[in-house]
Short mmCIF file of C-alpha atoms in Angstrom, two decimals:
data_model
loop_
_atom_site.label_atom_id
_atom_site.label_comp_id
_atom_site.label_asym_id
_atom_site.label_seq_id
_atom_site.Cartn_x
_atom_site.Cartn_y
_atom_site.Cartn_z
CA MET A 1 -0.56 10.03 -5.26
CA ALA A 2 -0.77 12.85 -2.68
CA TYR A 3 -3.98 14.85 -3.08
CA PHE A 4 -3.27 18.45 -2.02
CA ASP A 5 -6.35 20.22 -3.44
CA ALA A 6 -8.91 19.87 -0.64
CA ALA A 7 -9.96 23.51 -1.00
CA SER A 8 -11.44 22.59 -4.37
CA SER A 9 -13.08 19.41 -3.14
CA ALA A 10 -12.25 17.30 -0.10
CA PRO A 11 -12.08 13.50 -0.39
CA LEU A 12 -15.30 11.77 0.67
CA HIS A 13 -15.22 11.21 4.43
CA PRO A 14 -15.65 7.56 5.52
CA VAL A 15 -18.70 8.53 7.58
CA ALA A 16 -20.24 10.17 4.49
CA ARG A 17 -19.72 6.97 2.51
CA GLN A 18 -21.35 4.85 5.22
CA ALA A 19 -24.31 7.21 5.60
CA LEU A 20 -24.77 7.47 1.85
CA LEU A 21 -24.91 3.71 1.37
CA ALA A 22 -27.26 3.21 4.32
CA SER A 23 -29.66 5.94 3.22
CA LEU A 24 -29.84 4.59 -0.31
CA ASP A 25 -31.83 1.72 1.18
CA GLU A 26 -33.84 3.77 3.69
CA GLY A 27 -34.22 7.21 2.11
CA TRP A 28 -35.39 6.66 -1.43
CA ALA A 29 -39.08 7.52 -0.89
CA ASP A 30 -40.78 10.91 -1.10
CA PRO A 31 -40.45 12.57 2.34
CA SER A 32 -43.66 14.53 1.74
CA ARG A 33 -45.80 11.36 1.65
CA LEU A 34 -47.64 9.97 4.66
CA TYR A 35 -47.14 6.24 4.10
CA ARG A 36 -44.47 4.26 5.93
CA GLU A 37 -41.63 4.73 3.44
CA GLY A 38 -42.37 8.44 3.17
CA ARG A 39 -42.43 8.85 6.95
CA ARG A 40 -39.08 7.06 7.18
CA ALA A 41 -37.61 9.38 4.57
CA ARG A 42 -39.02 12.40 6.40
CA MET A 43 -37.39 11.27 9.64
CA LEU A 44 -34.03 11.02 7.89
CA LEU A 45 -34.44 14.47 6.32
CA ASP A 46 -35.46 16.07 9.62
CA ALA A 47 -32.56 14.45 11.45
CA ALA A 48 -30.12 15.66 8.80
CA ARG A 49 -31.52 19.20 9.02
CA GLU A 50 -31.22 19.23 12.81
CA ALA A 51 -27.62 17.97 12.66
CA ALA A 52 -26.65 20.56 10.05
CA ALA A 53 -28.41 23.35 11.97
CA GLU A 54 -26.58 22.40 15.15
CA ALA A 55 -23.24 22.60 13.31
CA VAL A 56 -24.12 25.97 11.79
CA GLY A 57 -25.61 27.39 14.98
CA CYS A 58 -29.10 28.16 13.68
CA ARG A 59 -32.65 26.89 14.00
CA PRO A 60 -33.57 23.87 11.86
CA ASP A 61 -36.41 25.80 10.23
CA GLU A 62 -33.91 28.47 9.11
CA LEU A 63 -31.86 25.97 7.06
CA VAL A 64 -32.69 24.44 3.68
CA PHE A 65 -30.72 22.06 1.49
CA THR A 66 -29.92 23.12 -2.08
CA SER A 67 -28.45 21.30 -5.06
CA SER A 68 -25.01 22.94 -4.61
CA GLY A 69 -23.16 25.65 -2.74
CA THR A 70 -23.26 27.82 -5.86
CA ARG A 71 -27.04 27.40 -6.07
CA ALA A 72 -27.28 28.37 -2.40
CA VAL A 73 -25.32 31.57 -3.07
CA HIS A 74 -27.37 32.51 -6.12
CA ALA A 75 -30.66 31.86 -4.32
CA GLY A 76 -29.49 33.61 -1.15
CA VAL A 77 -28.23 36.76 -2.85
CA ALA A 78 -31.22 37.06 -5.20
CA GLY A 79 -33.77 36.36 -2.47
CA ALA A 80 -32.27 38.81 0.01
CA LEU A 81 -31.99 41.58 -2.59
CA ALA A 82 -35.58 41.02 -3.73
CA GLY A 83 -36.85 40.92 -0.16
CA ARG A 84 -35.30 44.32 0.55
CA ARG A 85 -35.92 46.02 -2.79
CA ARG A 86 -37.91 48.77 -1.02
CA SER A 87 -34.76 49.60 0.98
CA GLY A 88 -32.72 50.13 -2.17
CA ARG A 89 -30.77 48.43 -4.92
CA HIS A 90 -27.20 48.58 -3.63
CA LEU A 91 -25.07 45.49 -2.97
CA ILE A 92 -21.68 45.25 -1.23
CA VAL A 93 -19.21 42.43 -1.92
CA SER A 94 -15.50 42.01 -1.30
CA ALA A 95 -13.13 41.89 -4.26
CA VAL A 96 -12.00 38.37 -3.33
CA GLU A 97 -15.37 36.62 -3.02
CA HIS A 98 -15.97 33.26 -4.66
CA SER A 99 -17.00 33.55 -8.30
CA SER A 100 -20.57 32.50 -7.42
CA VAL A 101 -20.98 35.69 -5.35
CA LEU A 102 -19.30 37.87 -7.96
CA HIS A 103 -21.45 36.38 -10.73
CA SER A 104 -24.55 37.15 -8.66
CA ALA A 105 -23.29 40.71 -8.25
CA ASP A 106 -22.69 41.01 -12.00
CA ALA A 107 -26.24 39.80 -12.74
CA PHE A 108 -27.68 42.28 -10.23
CA GLU A 109 -25.67 45.10 -11.77
CA ALA A 110 -26.78 44.13 -15.28
CA ASP A 111 -30.37 44.36 -14.04
CA GLY A 112 -29.89 47.95 -12.94
CA GLY A 113 -28.57 47.52 -9.40
CA SER A 114 -25.38 49.14 -8.11
CA VAL A 115 -22.49 47.17 -6.61
CA THR A 116 -19.59 48.25 -4.42
CA ARG A 117 -16.60 45.90 -4.53
CA VAL A 118 -14.59 46.41 -1.35
CA PRO A 119 -10.80 46.17 -1.86
CA VAL A 120 -8.53 44.02 0.29
CA ALA A 121 -5.10 44.44 1.80
CA ARG A 122 -2.10 42.56 0.45
CA SER A 123 -2.92 39.81 2.98
CA GLY A 124 -6.28 39.25 1.29
CA ALA A 125 -8.35 40.59 4.20
CA VAL A 126 -10.91 43.38 4.13
CA SER A 127 -11.00 46.06 6.78
CA VAL A 128 -14.08 46.59 8.91
CA GLU A 129 -13.87 50.29 8.18
CA SER A 130 -14.03 49.67 4.42
CA TYR A 131 -17.34 47.85 4.81
CA GLY A 132 -18.65 50.59 7.07
CA ASN A 133 -17.67 53.22 4.53
CA ALA A 134 -19.34 51.27 1.72
CA LEU A 135 -22.73 51.19 3.47
CA ARG A 136 -25.32 53.58 2.06
CA ASP A 137 -28.92 54.47 2.78
CA ASP A 138 -29.99 52.31 -0.16
CA THR A 139 -27.81 49.27 0.68
CA ALA A 140 -29.96 46.14 0.53
CA LEU A 141 -27.35 43.46 1.24
CA ALA A 142 -23.67 42.93 2.04
CA CYS A 143 -21.71 39.73 1.31
CA LEU A 144 -18.46 38.53 2.87
CA GLN A 145 -16.81 35.12 2.76
CA SER A 146 -15.69 33.66 6.09
CA ALA A 147 -12.32 32.63 4.64
CA ASN A 148 -10.74 32.89 1.22
CA HIS A 149 -10.71 29.81 -0.97
CA GLU A 150 -7.42 30.59 -2.74
CA VAL A 151 -5.11 31.89 -0.02
CA GLY A 152 -6.83 30.80 3.23
CA THR A 153 -7.10 34.29 4.76
CA MET A 154 -9.91 34.53 7.33
CA GLN A 155 -12.14 37.60 7.20
CA PRO A 156 -13.38 39.70 10.16
CA VAL A 157 -16.94 38.44 9.76
CA ALA A 158 -18.15 39.10 13.31
CA GLU A 159 -16.97 42.72 13.23
CA VAL A 160 -18.39 43.38 9.77
CA ALA A 161 -21.68 41.75 10.81
CA GLU A 162 -21.91 44.14 13.75
CA VAL A 163 -21.34 47.16 11.51
CA CYS A 164 -24.00 45.92 9.09
CA ARG A 165 -26.44 45.10 11.89
CA THR A 166 -26.09 48.61 13.30
CA ALA A 167 -26.92 50.00 9.86
CA GLY A 168 -29.88 47.65 9.46
CA VAL A 169 -28.29 45.77 6.54
CA PRO A 170 -28.24 41.95 6.42
CA LEU A 171 -24.89 40.20 5.89
CA LEU A 172 -24.65 37.04 3.78
CA VAL A 173 -21.64 34.88 4.67
CA ASP A 174 -20.20 32.36 2.22
CA ALA A 175 -18.86 29.78 4.69
CA ALA A 176 -17.97 27.09 2.15
CA GLN A 177 -14.30 26.89 3.14
CA SER A 178 -14.62 27.28 6.89
CA LEU A 179 -17.78 25.49 8.04
CA GLY A 180 -16.04 22.15 8.44
CA TRP A 181 -13.66 23.76 10.95
CA GLY A 182 -16.27 25.46 13.10
CA PRO A 183 -19.33 27.73 13.21
CA VAL A 184 -19.14 31.25 11.83
CA GLU A 185 -19.00 33.78 14.65
CA GLY A 186 -21.03 36.97 14.69
CA ASP A 187 -24.58 38.17 14.14
CA TRP A 188 -24.80 37.34 10.42
CA SER A 189 -28.14 37.16 8.62
CA LEU A 190 -27.69 34.61 5.84
CA LEU A 191 -25.17 31.82 5.31
CA THR A 192 -24.26 29.44 2.50
CA ALA A 193 -22.01 26.38 2.36
CA SER A 194 -21.17 23.37 0.20
CA ALA A 195 -20.88 19.76 1.42
CA HIS A 196 -18.08 18.66 -0.88
CA LYS A 197 -15.78 21.20 0.80
CA TRP A 198 -15.88 19.30 4.12
CA GLY A 199 -15.86 15.73 2.83
CA GLY A 200 -19.54 15.29 2.07
CA PRO A 201 -20.86 14.29 -1.36
CA SER A 202 -21.10 16.82 -4.15
CA GLY A 203 -24.50 18.18 -5.08
CA VAL A 204 -25.54 19.37 -1.60
CA GLY A 205 -25.48 22.97 -0.43
CA LEU A 206 -26.82 24.79 2.62
CA LEU A 207 -28.77 28.05 2.67
CA VAL A 208 -29.58 29.60 6.04
CA VAL A 209 -31.90 32.59 6.33
CA ARG A 210 -32.32 33.88 9.88
CA LYS A 211 -35.78 34.61 11.19
CA GLY A 212 -36.71 38.23 10.62
CA VAL A 213 -34.61 38.63 7.47
CA ARG A 214 -36.73 39.80 4.56
CA PHE A 215 -36.44 37.22 1.81
CA ALA A 216 -38.37 36.78 -1.44
CA VAL A 217 -37.75 33.59 -3.38
CA GLN A 218 -36.98 34.24 -7.04
CA GLY A 219 -38.13 31.99 -9.86
CA PRO A 220 -40.74 29.23 -9.77
CA VAL A 221 -41.56 28.00 -6.27
CA ASP A 222 -42.73 24.59 -5.10
CA GLU A 223 -43.43 23.04 -1.70
CA ARG A 224 -39.91 21.62 -1.19
CA GLU A 225 -37.48 23.10 1.35
CA SER A 226 -39.78 25.91 2.50
CA GLY A 227 -40.11 26.97 -1.13
CA ARG A 228 -36.48 28.12 -1.22
CA ALA A 229 -34.98 25.16 -3.10
CA ALA A 230 -37.26 23.67 -5.72
CA GLY A 231 -37.03 20.03 -6.72
CA PHE A 232 -36.98 16.59 -5.13
CA GLU A 233 -34.44 16.38 -2.31
CA ASN A 234 -31.37 14.21 -2.88
CA LEU A 235 -31.99 12.57 0.47
CA PRO A 236 -29.09 10.05 0.53
CA ALA A 237 -26.60 12.82 -0.28
CA ILE A 238 -28.20 15.17 2.27
CA VAL A 239 -27.96 12.54 5.00
CA ALA A 240 -24.33 11.85 4.09
CA ALA A 241 -23.55 15.59 4.07
CA ALA A 242 -24.98 16.13 7.54
CA ALA A 243 -23.30 13.01 8.95
CA SER A 244 -19.90 13.99 7.55
CA LEU A 245 -20.23 17.57 8.84
CA ARG A 246 -20.81 16.24 12.33
CA ALA A 247 -17.86 13.83 11.94
CA VAL A 248 -15.36 16.42 10.70
CA ARG A 249 -16.40 18.81 13.44
CA ALA A 250 -15.64 16.16 16.05
CA GLU A 251 -12.12 15.84 14.59
CA ALA A 252 -11.61 19.53 13.77
CA ASP A 253 -9.73 20.82 16.82
CA ARG A 254 -7.18 18.01 16.80
CA GLU A 255 -6.73 17.97 13.04
CA ALA A 256 -6.46 21.78 12.83
CA VAL A 257 -3.40 21.75 15.12
CA ARG A 258 -1.72 19.09 13.00
CA LEU A 259 -2.46 20.70 9.63
CA ARG A 260 -1.40 24.14 10.85
CA GLU A 261 1.99 22.71 11.75
CA LEU A 262 2.34 21.15 8.32
CA THR A 263 1.32 24.31 6.44
CA GLU A 264 3.60 26.45 8.60
CA ARG A 265 6.41 24.09 7.64
CA ILE A 266 5.61 24.68 3.97
CA ARG A 267 5.33 28.46 4.45
CA ALA A 268 8.71 28.60 6.16
CA ARG A 269 10.70 26.16 4.04
CA VAL A 270 9.53 26.93 0.50
CA PRO A 271 11.29 30.35 0.44
CA GLU A 272 14.41 28.66 1.86
CA LEU A 273 14.40 25.89 -0.74
CA VAL A 274 13.28 27.87 -3.79
CA PRO A 275 14.68 31.33 -4.61
CA ASP A 276 12.42 34.15 -5.77
CA VAL A 277 9.22 32.95 -4.12
CA GLU A 278 6.43 34.99 -2.53
CA VAL A 279 4.23 33.26 0.06
CA VAL A 280 0.85 35.00 0.00
CA GLY A 281 -2.09 35.32 2.39
CA ASP A 282 -2.31 36.36 6.02
CA PRO A 283 0.39 34.53 8.02
CA GLU A 284 -1.73 34.33 11.20
CA ARG A 285 -5.47 34.65 10.51
CA ARG A 286 -5.80 31.74 8.14
CA LEU A 287 -7.53 28.40 7.75
CA PRO A 288 -5.69 25.20 8.63
CA GLY A 289 -4.35 23.31 5.64
CA ILE A 290 -4.11 26.07 2.98
CA VAL A 291 -0.84 27.66 1.90
CA THR A 292 -0.27 29.55 -1.35
CA PHE A 293 2.94 30.75 -2.93
CA SER A 294 4.06 32.17 -6.27
CA CYS A 295 7.36 31.52 -8.04
CA LEU A 296 8.97 34.16 -10.24
CA TYR A 297 9.90 33.19 -13.80
CA VAL A 298 7.68 30.10 -13.76
CA ASP A 299 4.77 29.07 -15.96
CA GLY A 300 2.05 27.92 -13.56
CA GLU A 301 0.51 25.29 -15.79
CA THR A 302 3.88 23.70 -16.58
CA LEU A 303 4.75 23.58 -12.88
CA LEU A 304 1.44 21.90 -12.05
CA HIS A 305 2.11 19.27 -14.70
CA GLU A 306 5.60 18.67 -13.28
CA LEU A 307 4.22 18.23 -9.77
CA ASP A 308 1.49 15.95 -11.07
CA ARG A 309 4.13 13.73 -12.65
CA GLU A 310 5.85 13.59 -9.27
CA GLY A 311 2.59 12.44 -7.64
CA PHE A 312 1.14 15.68 -6.23
CA SER A 313 -2.26 17.16 -7.04
CA VAL A 314 -2.21 20.94 -6.44
CA SER A 315 -4.00 23.91 -7.97
CA SER A 316 -2.99 27.35 -9.21
CA GLY A 317 -4.29 30.88 -9.66
CA SER A 318 -1.78 31.71 -12.38
CA SER A 319 -3.10 33.24 -15.57
CA CYS A 320 -1.11 30.61 -17.45
CA THR A 321 -3.49 27.92 -16.20
CA SER A 322 -6.53 29.75 -17.54
CA SER A 323 -7.91 29.67 -21.05
CA THR A 324 -8.60 33.41 -20.72
CA LEU A 325 -4.99 34.18 -19.80
CA THR A 326 -6.17 36.49 -17.01
CA PRO A 327 -4.82 36.16 -13.46
CA SER A 328 -6.93 34.97 -10.55
CA HIS A 329 -9.22 37.77 -9.41
CA VAL A 330 -8.14 37.04 -5.83
CA LEU A 331 -4.40 37.42 -6.50
CA LYS A 332 -5.10 40.47 -8.65
CA ALA A 333 -7.13 42.14 -5.89
CA MET A 334 -4.35 41.41 -3.38
CA GLY A 335 -1.71 42.89 -5.68
CA VAL A 336 0.58 39.88 -5.32
CA LEU A 337 2.55 37.85 -7.83
CA SER A 338 0.37 35.59 -9.95
CA GLU A 339 2.91 33.80 -12.12
CA GLY A 340 4.01 30.34 -10.99
CA ASN A 341 1.25 30.30 -8.39
CA VAL A 342 0.70 27.10 -6.39
CA ARG A 343 -2.07 26.48 -3.84
CA VAL A 344 -1.50 23.57 -1.49
CA SER A 345 -4.62 22.62 0.47
CA LEU A 346 -4.15 19.60 2.69
CA PRO A 347 -7.12 17.34 3.45
CA PRO A 348 -7.56 15.95 6.97
CA GLY A 349 -5.37 12.94 7.48
CA THR A 350 -2.52 14.19 5.27
CA ALA A 351 0.66 12.31 6.15
CA GLU A 352 3.70 14.26 7.31
CA ALA A 353 5.82 12.12 4.99
CA ASP A 354 3.86 13.36 1.97
CA VAL A 355 4.54 16.98 2.92
CA GLU A 356 8.25 16.24 3.33
CA ARG A 357 8.35 14.53 -0.06
CA PHE A 358 6.59 17.54 -1.62
CA LEU A 359 9.24 19.85 -0.17
CA SER A 360 11.98 17.63 -1.55
CA VAL A 361 10.44 17.52 -5.03
CA LEU A 362 9.41 21.17 -5.40
CA PRO A 363 12.88 22.79 -5.85
CA GLY A 364 13.77 20.48 -8.74
CA ALA A 365 10.38 20.99 -10.39
CA VAL A 366 10.68 24.78 -10.22
CA ALA A 367 14.30 24.74 -11.41
CA GLY A 368 13.34 22.53 -14.36
CA VAL A 369 10.56 24.87 -15.45
CA ARG A 370 12.80 27.91 -15.09
CA GLU A 371 15.49 26.24 -17.17
CA LYS A 372 13.00 25.55 -19.95
CA LEU A 373 11.88 29.20 -19.92
CA GLY A 374 15.37 30.70 -19.72
CA ALA A 375 16.09 30.50 -23.44
CA PRO A 376 14.25 33.60 -24.77
CA THR A 377 16.57 36.55 -25.33
CA PRO A 378 15.01 39.99 -24.94
CA VAL A 379 15.14 42.43 -27.80
CA THR A 380 16.62 45.55 -26.26
CA GLU A 381 17.30 49.06 -27.41
CA VAL A 382 19.59 51.35 -25.38
CA ARG A 383 18.27 54.86 -24.68
CA ALA A 384 20.97 56.43 -22.53
CA THR A 385 19.85 55.44 -19.02
CA GLU A 386 16.77 53.59 -20.26
CA LEU A 387 16.32 50.16 -21.81
CA LEU A 388 13.37 49.12 -23.91
CA VAL A 389 12.32 45.47 -23.58
CA ASP A 390 10.02 44.27 -26.33
CA ALA A 391 7.97 41.41 -24.88
CA LEU A 392 5.00 41.80 -27.21
CA GLY A 393 3.35 38.49 -28.06
CA LYS A 394 4.99 36.72 -25.12
CA ARG A 395 2.92 35.34 -22.25
CA CYS A 396 3.60 35.02 -18.56
CA PRO A 397 6.15 34.75 -17.12
CA ILE A 398 8.37 35.72 -20.10
CA PRO A 399 7.91 39.54 -19.78
CA VAL A 400 9.07 39.41 -16.16
CA ILE A 401 11.98 37.09 -16.99
CA GLU A 402 13.16 39.51 -19.66
CA LEU A 403 12.82 42.45 -17.28
CA ALA A 404 14.88 40.63 -14.64
CA LYS A 405 17.62 39.85 -17.16
CA VAL A 406 18.24 43.50 -18.09
CA ILE A 407 17.50 45.50 -14.93
CA GLY A 408 21.19 45.32 -14.02
CA ASP A 409 22.18 46.80 -17.37
CA VAL A 410 20.92 50.26 -16.40
CA PRO A 411 22.54 52.35 -13.67
CA VAL A 412 20.80 52.96 -10.35
CA GLY A 413 18.10 55.50 -11.14
CA GLY A 414 17.86 54.26 -14.70
CA THR A 415 14.68 52.78 -16.09
CA VAL A 416 13.49 49.78 -18.04
CA ARG A 417 10.42 50.13 -20.23
CA VAL A 418 8.69 46.79 -20.84
CA LEU A 419 6.31 46.49 -23.79
CA SER A 420 3.72 43.77 -23.23
CA ASP A 421 0.26 42.87 -24.50
CA ASP A 422 -0.30 40.23 -21.79
CA GLU A 423 -2.89 41.32 -19.21
CA ALA A 424 -0.99 39.46 -16.49
CA ALA A 425 1.94 41.87 -16.83
CA ARG A 426 -0.17 44.59 -15.20
CA LEU A 427 -0.11 42.54 -11.99
CA ASP A 428 3.16 40.63 -12.22
CA ILE A 429 5.56 43.47 -13.03
CA PRO A 430 4.52 45.59 -9.99
CA ALA A 431 4.63 42.44 -7.84
CA TRP A 432 8.15 41.69 -9.11
CA CYS A 433 9.24 45.23 -8.20
CA GLU A 434 7.83 44.78 -4.70
CA MET A 435 9.74 41.54 -4.24
CA ARG A 436 13.03 42.74 -5.75
CA GLY A 437 13.20 46.23 -4.20
CA GLN A 438 12.75 48.13 -7.47
CA GLU A 439 10.36 51.02 -8.14
CA TYR A 440 7.31 50.50 -10.32
CA VAL A 441 6.73 53.88 -11.93
CA GLY A 442 3.52 53.06 -13.78
CA GLU A 443 2.09 52.18 -17.16
CA GLU A 444 1.16 54.04 -20.31
CA PRO A 445 -0.47 53.06 -23.61
CA ALA A 446 1.89 51.96 -26.36
CA GLU A 447 1.34 51.50 -30.08
CA LYS A 448 0.73 47.85 -29.26
CA GLY A 449 -0.16 46.74 -25.74
CA MET A 450 1.09 48.71 -22.75
CA ALA A 451 4.47 50.07 -21.64
CA TYR A 452 5.39 49.31 -18.02
CA LEU A 453 8.10 51.55 -16.54
CA VAL A 454 10.45 50.26 -13.83
CA ARG A 455 13.17 52.34 -12.14
CA ARG A 456 16.23 50.57 -10.74
CA LEU A 457 16.78 51.30 -7.06
CA ALA A 458 19.12 48.47 -6.14
#
């Protein structure tokens, strides 16, 4: 089985396993106690904090360990906003942040705060100017991920941090995806990360708050982790997390070159092997190991099952893989195709042979899914130079398949009106037009659902 979903959770690094087992024997006592076992536990905790701080590029007393990366984000955002409540109640986030950041923003907004969600380009990147324009006199905090978890696009953190610093606004960086590859550049103020993203054990997160940043812990406080992460420390997992971070950093430069070559191979060959595919994300400024593409006329969940049967574990941002039937907020913000979406994220050590086998299996898997979905026949009504496609009650990617089948039945300049009550159509039909060189005219309310108007250009 080839595991290609490291962006969700990386396999446990051998060094993490060794450190975890060793610290189970040595690090079980309370590190706040003064007897021998407590002192030994304290030494392990201090050493882990120093190792993690060195990897991050901060002071050890600026870093605390939390129970998860999500908990680190929630605590970091809430604490920074509370610490600067006299400055104002305005928060800035990008539209493609991890859900933990967006959920924090939603909670802040529900409590009376205001939130600006900065849009991204089709590559998934924000512009420095957009963050500068979003800053206000009452801005308390800005958040920006170092790299996107779904498409791998790296963000201009250093430049945004400089803009925020000039305005006197702290910047919180979610570095969960990138920290294993290197420190985050720039004069950021707060940082969060999650150990299971770099091959450490789950249940360990990092929260860094630079000296001088106003921060007010929210909720009950105890004496653990400078009062910023309540509860008894999971010392064996913390030791394993720090040890694995140091280990993956030592291998990062060499492994990054190898994984970049493999992902570039996927990016180049998938469109050659599979027709009607859009490879998404920035082609240059991207993390090693992550490549994402979307296949027209494909049900994402069915494709994932087909690949799983062939021995490949991948993930998807398609709405068809979600119980809510709504597309990934990242793909939606980018304005790219969501149907048939596949994210391949290669863990360190991935064999070249596994990538080649994936490329040999993928075309047949996609063709099989398309064949299964090719049966539906659109209900059409001719209106001179316009066709009406009734796709009501049909889920992705059927509305787009039916559109593609009839676009050639109208003359150049003619239009196709697609009726759909699937939320994904709002994203996928414009994305299809972009890929196929047709004009997306817009949408309008219909008696049921929405009507999406497409004009044939080619």
